[in-house]
Tab-separated table of C-alpha atoms in Angstrom:
chain	number	residue	atom	x	y	z
A	9	UNK	CA	-25.977	-21.086	9.483
A	10	UNK	CA	-25.910	-23.258	6.352
A	11	UNK	CA	-28.165	-26.366	6.460
A	12	UNK	CA	-26.352	-28.003	3.540
A	13	UNK	CA	-22.616	-28.317	2.864
A	14	UNK	CA	-21.020	-25.383	1.101
A	15	UNK	CA	-20.137	-25.656	-2.566
A	16	UNK	CA	-16.526	-24.548	-2.819
A	17	UNK	CA	-14.023	-23.546	-5.458
A	18	UNK	CA	-10.282	-23.533	-4.727
A	19	UNK	CA	-8.091	-21.437	-7.029
A	20	UNK	CA	-4.290	-21.546	-6.805
A	21	UNK	CA	-1.612	-21.752	-9.505
A	22	UNK	CA	0.740	-23.767	-7.261
A	23	UNK	CA	-0.250	-27.437	-7.429
A	24	UNK	CA	1.084	-28.446	-3.963
A	25	UNK	CA	-0.758	-25.545	-2.293
A	26	UNK	CA	-3.926	-26.365	-4.240
A	27	UNK	CA	-3.780	-30.040	-3.271
A	28	UNK	CA	-3.148	-29.250	0.400
A	29	UNK	CA	-6.071	-26.826	0.567
A	30	UNK	CA	-8.425	-29.289	-1.112
A	31	UNK	CA	-7.295	-32.019	1.304
A	32	UNK	CA	-7.909	-29.856	4.388
A	33	UNK	CA	-11.297	-28.660	3.144
A	34	UNK	CA	-12.407	-32.177	2.202
A	35	UNK	CA	-12.011	-33.195	5.860
A	36	UNK	CA	-14.483	-30.488	6.972
A	37	UNK	CA	-18.100	-31.696	7.129
A	38	UNK	CA	-19.309	-28.168	6.408
A	39	UNK	CA	-17.732	-28.292	2.937
A	40	UNK	CA	-19.470	-30.186	0.144
A	41	UNK	CA	-18.312	-30.562	-3.459
A	42	UNK	CA	-14.988	-28.889	-4.251
A	43	UNK	CA	-13.980	-27.644	-7.697
A	44	UNK	CA	-10.461	-26.483	-8.516
A	45	UNK	CA	-8.813	-23.981	-10.830
A	46	UNK	CA	-5.152	-23.245	-11.466
A	47	UNK	CA	-5.616	-19.614	-12.554
A	48	UNK	CA	-8.081	-16.721	-12.490
A	49	UNK	CA	-9.668	-17.157	-15.958
A	50	UNK	CA	-10.256	-20.866	-15.298
A	51	UNK	CA	-11.852	-20.027	-11.946
A	52	UNK	CA	-14.103	-17.426	-13.554
A	53	UNK	CA	-15.242	-19.902	-16.209
A	54	UNK	CA	-16.199	-22.421	-13.514
A	55	UNK	CA	-18.000	-19.759	-11.499
A	56	UNK	CA	-20.056	-18.728	-14.510
A	57	UNK	CA	-21.036	-22.348	-15.165
A	58	UNK	CA	-21.989	-23.504	-11.656
A	59	UNK	CA	-23.386	-22.189	-8.376
A	60	UNK	CA	-20.547	-21.734	-5.883
A	61	UNK	CA	-20.999	-20.597	-2.267
A	62	UNK	CA	-17.387	-19.794	-1.410
A	63	UNK	CA	-14.111	-19.290	-3.274
A	64	UNK	CA	-10.811	-20.020	-1.537
A	65	UNK	CA	-8.475	-18.010	-3.700
A	66	UNK	CA	-4.762	-17.287	-3.944
A	67	UNK	CA	-3.928	-13.678	-4.770
A	68	UNK	CA	-0.895	-13.867	-7.059
A	69	UNK	CA	-2.021	-15.938	-10.040
A	70	UNK	CA	-1.305	-15.551	-13.777
A	71	UNK	CA	-3.829	-13.989	-16.128
A	72	UNK	CA	-6.303	-12.707	-13.556
A	73	UNK	CA	-5.085	-12.368	-9.985
A	74	UNK	CA	-7.227	-12.996	-6.912
A	75	UNK	CA	-7.995	-9.321	-6.277
A	76	UNK	CA	-9.180	-8.810	-9.866
A	77	UNK	CA	-11.215	-12.017	-9.689
A	78	UNK	CA	-12.925	-10.772	-6.503
A	79	UNK	CA	-13.773	-7.474	-8.218
A	80	UNK	CA	-15.443	-9.365	-11.058
A	81	UNK	CA	-17.342	-11.614	-8.657
A	82	UNK	CA	-18.651	-8.622	-6.694
A	83	UNK	CA	-20.717	-7.721	-9.757
A	84	UNK	CA	-22.468	-11.110	-9.841
A	85	UNK	CA	-26.169	-11.057	-8.958
A	86	UNK	CA	-25.423	-13.577	-6.188
A	87	UNK	CA	-21.684	-13.329	-5.528
A	88	UNK	CA	-19.972	-16.150	-3.654
A	89	UNK	CA	-18.035	-15.376	-0.514
A	90	UNK	CA	-14.307	-14.905	-0.915
A	91	UNK	CA	-11.604	-16.262	1.379
A	92	UNK	CA	-8.144	-15.171	0.286
A	93	UNK	CA	-5.407	-17.722	0.989
A	94	UNK	CA	-2.042	-16.130	0.373
A	95	UNK	CA	1.572	-15.803	1.472
A	96	UNK	CA	1.427	-12.009	1.188
A	97	UNK	CA	-0.056	-9.794	3.899
A	98	UNK	CA	0.152	-6.477	2.007
A	99	UNK	CA	-3.177	-7.119	0.263
A	100	UNK	CA	-5.210	-7.332	3.478
A	101	UNK	CA	-6.589	-3.794	3.159
A	102	UNK	CA	-7.724	-4.433	-0.421
A	103	UNK	CA	-9.392	-7.625	0.767
A	104	UNK	CA	-11.294	-5.600	3.374
A	105	UNK	CA	-12.424	-3.090	0.747
A	106	UNK	CA	-13.698	-5.970	-1.393
A	107	UNK	CA	-15.620	-7.363	1.619
A	108	UNK	CA	-13.740	-10.649	1.689
A	109	UNK	CA	-15.010	-12.983	4.410
A	110	UNK	CA	-11.519	-13.901	5.583
A	111	UNK	CA	-7.816	-13.597	4.807
A	112	UNK	CA	-5.757	-16.691	5.591
A	113	UNK	CA	-1.975	-16.645	5.529
A	114	UNK	CA	0.152	-19.461	4.101
A	115	UNK	CA	1.344	-21.928	5.219
A	116	UNK	CA	-2.260	-22.800	6.040
A	117	UNK	CA	-2.937	-24.348	9.437
A	118	UNK	CA	-5.922	-26.691	9.702
A	119	UNK	CA	-7.406	-24.861	12.696
A	120	UNK	CA	-7.063	-21.465	10.962
A	121	UNK	CA	-8.807	-22.778	7.858
A	122	UNK	CA	-11.567	-24.247	10.038
A	123	UNK	CA	-12.067	-20.768	11.516
A	124	UNK	CA	-12.391	-19.327	8.000
A	125	UNK	CA	-15.044	-21.941	7.166
A	126	UNK	CA	-16.872	-21.040	10.388
A	127	UNK	CA	-16.982	-17.392	9.305
A	128	UNK	CA	-18.345	-18.364	5.913
A	129	UNK	CA	-21.047	-20.546	7.488
A	130	UNK	CA	-22.026	-17.844	9.991
A	131	UNK	CA	-22.292	-15.319	7.193
A	132	UNK	CA	-24.932	-17.543	5.611
A	133	UNK	CA	-23.323	-19.070	2.537
A	134	UNK	CA	-23.660	-16.749	-0.457
A	135	UNK	CA	-23.448	-13.030	0.295
A	136	UNK	CA	-26.790	-11.349	0.880
A	137	UNK	CA	-27.890	-7.815	1.635
A	138	UNK	CA	-28.528	-7.562	5.375
A	139	UNK	CA	-31.083	-5.432	7.132
A	140	UNK	CA	-29.758	-3.461	10.151
A	141	UNK	CA	-30.963	-6.126	12.589
A	142	UNK	CA	-29.203	-8.860	10.630
A	143	UNK	CA	-25.857	-7.140	10.064
A	144	UNK	CA	-22.986	-9.411	11.064
A	145	UNK	CA	-19.879	-8.167	12.763
A	146	UNK	CA	-17.007	-7.385	10.447
A	147	UNK	CA	-13.292	-8.078	10.703
A	148	UNK	CA	-10.980	-5.250	9.650
A	149	UNK	CA	-7.328	-5.957	8.783
A	150	UNK	CA	-4.921	-3.317	10.139
A	151	UNK	CA	-1.221	-3.116	9.421
A	152	UNK	CA	1.426	-2.146	11.961
A	153	UNK	CA	5.180	-2.446	11.397
A	154	UNK	CA	4.662	-5.020	8.655
A	155	UNK	CA	2.301	-7.147	10.767
A	156	UNK	CA	-1.363	-7.545	9.865
A	157	UNK	CA	-3.768	-7.734	12.794
A	158	UNK	CA	-7.547	-8.036	12.792
A	159	UNK	CA	-9.993	-5.763	14.624
A	160	UNK	CA	-13.696	-6.472	15.104
A	161	UNK	CA	-15.967	-3.638	13.972
A	162	UNK	CA	-18.025	-4.033	17.168
A	163	UNK	CA	-14.974	-2.906	19.196
A	164	UNK	CA	-14.608	0.339	17.229
A	165	UNK	CA	-15.984	3.284	19.223
A	166	UNK	CA	-15.365	6.054	16.734
A	167	UNK	CA	-13.425	6.806	13.562
A	168	UNK	CA	-11.440	9.907	12.647
A	169	UNK	CA	-10.543	10.982	9.107
A	170	UNK	CA	-6.853	11.451	8.379
A	171	UNK	CA	-6.634	12.421	4.715
A	172	UNK	CA	-7.366	9.362	2.582
A	173	UNK	CA	-6.951	7.200	5.691
A	174	UNK	CA	-9.157	6.604	8.718
A	175	UNK	CA	-8.127	6.003	12.322
A	176	UNK	CA	-10.208	3.426	14.180
A	177	UNK	CA	-10.458	4.031	17.928
A	178	UNK	CA	-11.190	1.015	20.104
A	179	UNK	CA	-11.271	0.875	23.882
A	180	UNK	CA	-7.499	0.611	24.300
A	181	UNK	CA	-5.857	1.386	20.963
A	182	UNK	CA	-6.205	3.148	17.637
A	183	UNK	CA	-5.442	1.759	14.198
A	184	UNK	CA	-4.827	3.524	10.883
A	185	UNK	CA	-6.444	1.922	7.818
A	186	UNK	CA	-6.158	2.912	4.171
A	187	UNK	CA	-9.884	3.500	3.715
A	188	UNK	CA	-11.591	6.933	3.382
A	189	UNK	CA	-14.046	7.933	6.101
A	190	UNK	CA	-16.785	8.311	3.471
A	191	UNK	CA	-16.401	4.638	2.522
A	192	UNK	CA	-16.748	3.508	6.132
A	193	UNK	CA	-19.735	5.809	6.638
A	194	UNK	CA	-21.574	4.151	3.762
A	195	UNK	CA	-20.593	0.591	4.672
A	196	UNK	CA	-21.204	0.880	8.415
A	197	UNK	CA	-24.390	2.943	8.439
A	198	UNK	CA	-26.571	-0.123	8.979
A	199	UNK	CA	-24.287	-1.240	11.821
A	200	UNK	CA	-25.093	1.859	13.902
A	201	UNK	CA	-22.331	4.265	12.854
A	202	UNK	CA	-23.222	7.869	12.040
A	203	UNK	CA	-21.359	11.014	11.018
A	204	UNK	CA	-21.191	13.652	13.763
A	205	UNK	CA	-18.584	15.899	12.161
A	206	UNK	CA	-16.954	16.158	8.747
A	207	UNK	CA	-13.987	14.260	10.193
A	208	UNK	CA	-15.686	11.936	12.704
A	209	UNK	CA	-17.851	8.837	12.593
A	210	UNK	CA	-19.221	7.450	15.870
A	211	UNK	CA	-20.786	4.147	16.933
A	212	UNK	CA	-24.113	5.002	18.571
A	213	UNK	CA	-23.838	1.991	20.876
A	214	UNK	CA	-20.670	3.458	22.411
A	215	UNK	CA	-22.025	6.980	23.074
A	216	UNK	CA	-22.234	7.398	26.859
A	217	UNK	CA	-23.395	11.016	27.087
A	218	UNK	CA	-24.497	13.947	24.941
A	219	UNK	CA	-24.052	17.520	26.137
A	220	UNK	CA	-25.069	20.891	24.653
A	221	UNK	CA	-23.340	23.933	26.154
A	222	UNK	CA	-23.565	27.436	24.709
A	223	UNK	CA	-24.973	26.090	21.477
A	224	UNK	CA	-22.073	23.664	21.057
A	225	UNK	CA	-22.783	19.948	21.146
A	226	UNK	CA	-20.430	17.147	22.118
A	227	UNK	CA	-20.721	13.447	22.914
A	228	UNK	CA	-18.700	11.388	25.349
A	229	UNK	CA	-17.359	8.065	24.155
A	230	UNK	CA	-15.493	6.447	27.014
A	231	UNK	CA	-13.028	9.060	28.234
A	232	UNK	CA	-13.128	11.087	25.011
A	233	UNK	CA	-15.341	14.073	24.267
A	234	UNK	CA	-16.063	14.467	20.549
A	235	UNK	CA	-17.460	17.677	19.012
A	236	UNK	CA	-20.674	17.442	17.019
A	237	UNK	CA	-21.177	19.901	14.184
A	238	UNK	CA	-24.363	21.998	14.148
A	239	UNK	CA	-25.673	20.326	10.994
A	240	UNK	CA	-25.437	16.871	12.608
A	241	UNK	CA	-26.726	17.742	16.103
A	242	UNK	CA	-30.462	17.261	15.546
A	243	UNK	CA	-30.029	14.046	13.538
A	244	UNK	CA	-27.702	12.618	16.191
A	245	UNK	CA	-30.125	13.441	18.994
A	246	UNK	CA	-32.955	11.692	17.109
A	247	UNK	CA	-30.793	8.636	16.428
A	248	UNK	CA	-29.714	8.380	20.057
A	249	UNK	CA	-33.299	8.626	21.308
A	250	UNK	CA	-34.390	5.988	18.802
A	251	UNK	CA	-31.551	3.591	19.640
A	252	UNK	CA	-32.151	4.019	23.383
A	253	UNK	CA	-35.843	3.234	23.025
A	254	UNK	CA	-35.053	0.148	20.934
A	255	UNK	CA	-32.578	-1.122	23.516
A	256	UNK	CA	-35.069	-0.474	26.288
């Protein structure tokens, strides 16, 4: 958690929205100095000139939109956290891929913005590379019938590849996200997810049982039995033994 107030930048091309966001943030003790920009290039210039912990950014702006700005910032040596503040929910998946800290819908409610600030503070101010023990939970936006919902990574038991998409299986539901399985494998490796099949990624913490029968291996995750390919069997067994000993 941050010991000093966060240095913030608010970027929005609509003056009323910009003023409202600055007003709400200025009332939060966790937020320190606030700079403002009315477009992407202006925001980038400010970010190159000063140390900023978090950017509250609209998506549809002239010149350089919020998504493009986030892509540029991701290449900074010490990138600030990004909180998208937008009236459009169709960019939520892109925000996830860019590792945005939060995605707040307009009109902005004070309590929802306070929650976004809490997530920024808990993530430790500027983005850092986490070791496995320090990895924070992650929020994944999922779209269903035009509605964007948010799923915590810690609730995901396993993931199945479906072409260029991936289906996240939680305890009660499954959610399709527009992210390749290979991307999730790389991003979630340090959070305890491992490949057990060319089309399956599993959370080690949710594996209840491993069984080998006739040379074929499978693991039980809740009520589901998932096949494990031969090439992944030994590695999975070692990982499960290691994770069990660590938990013990």
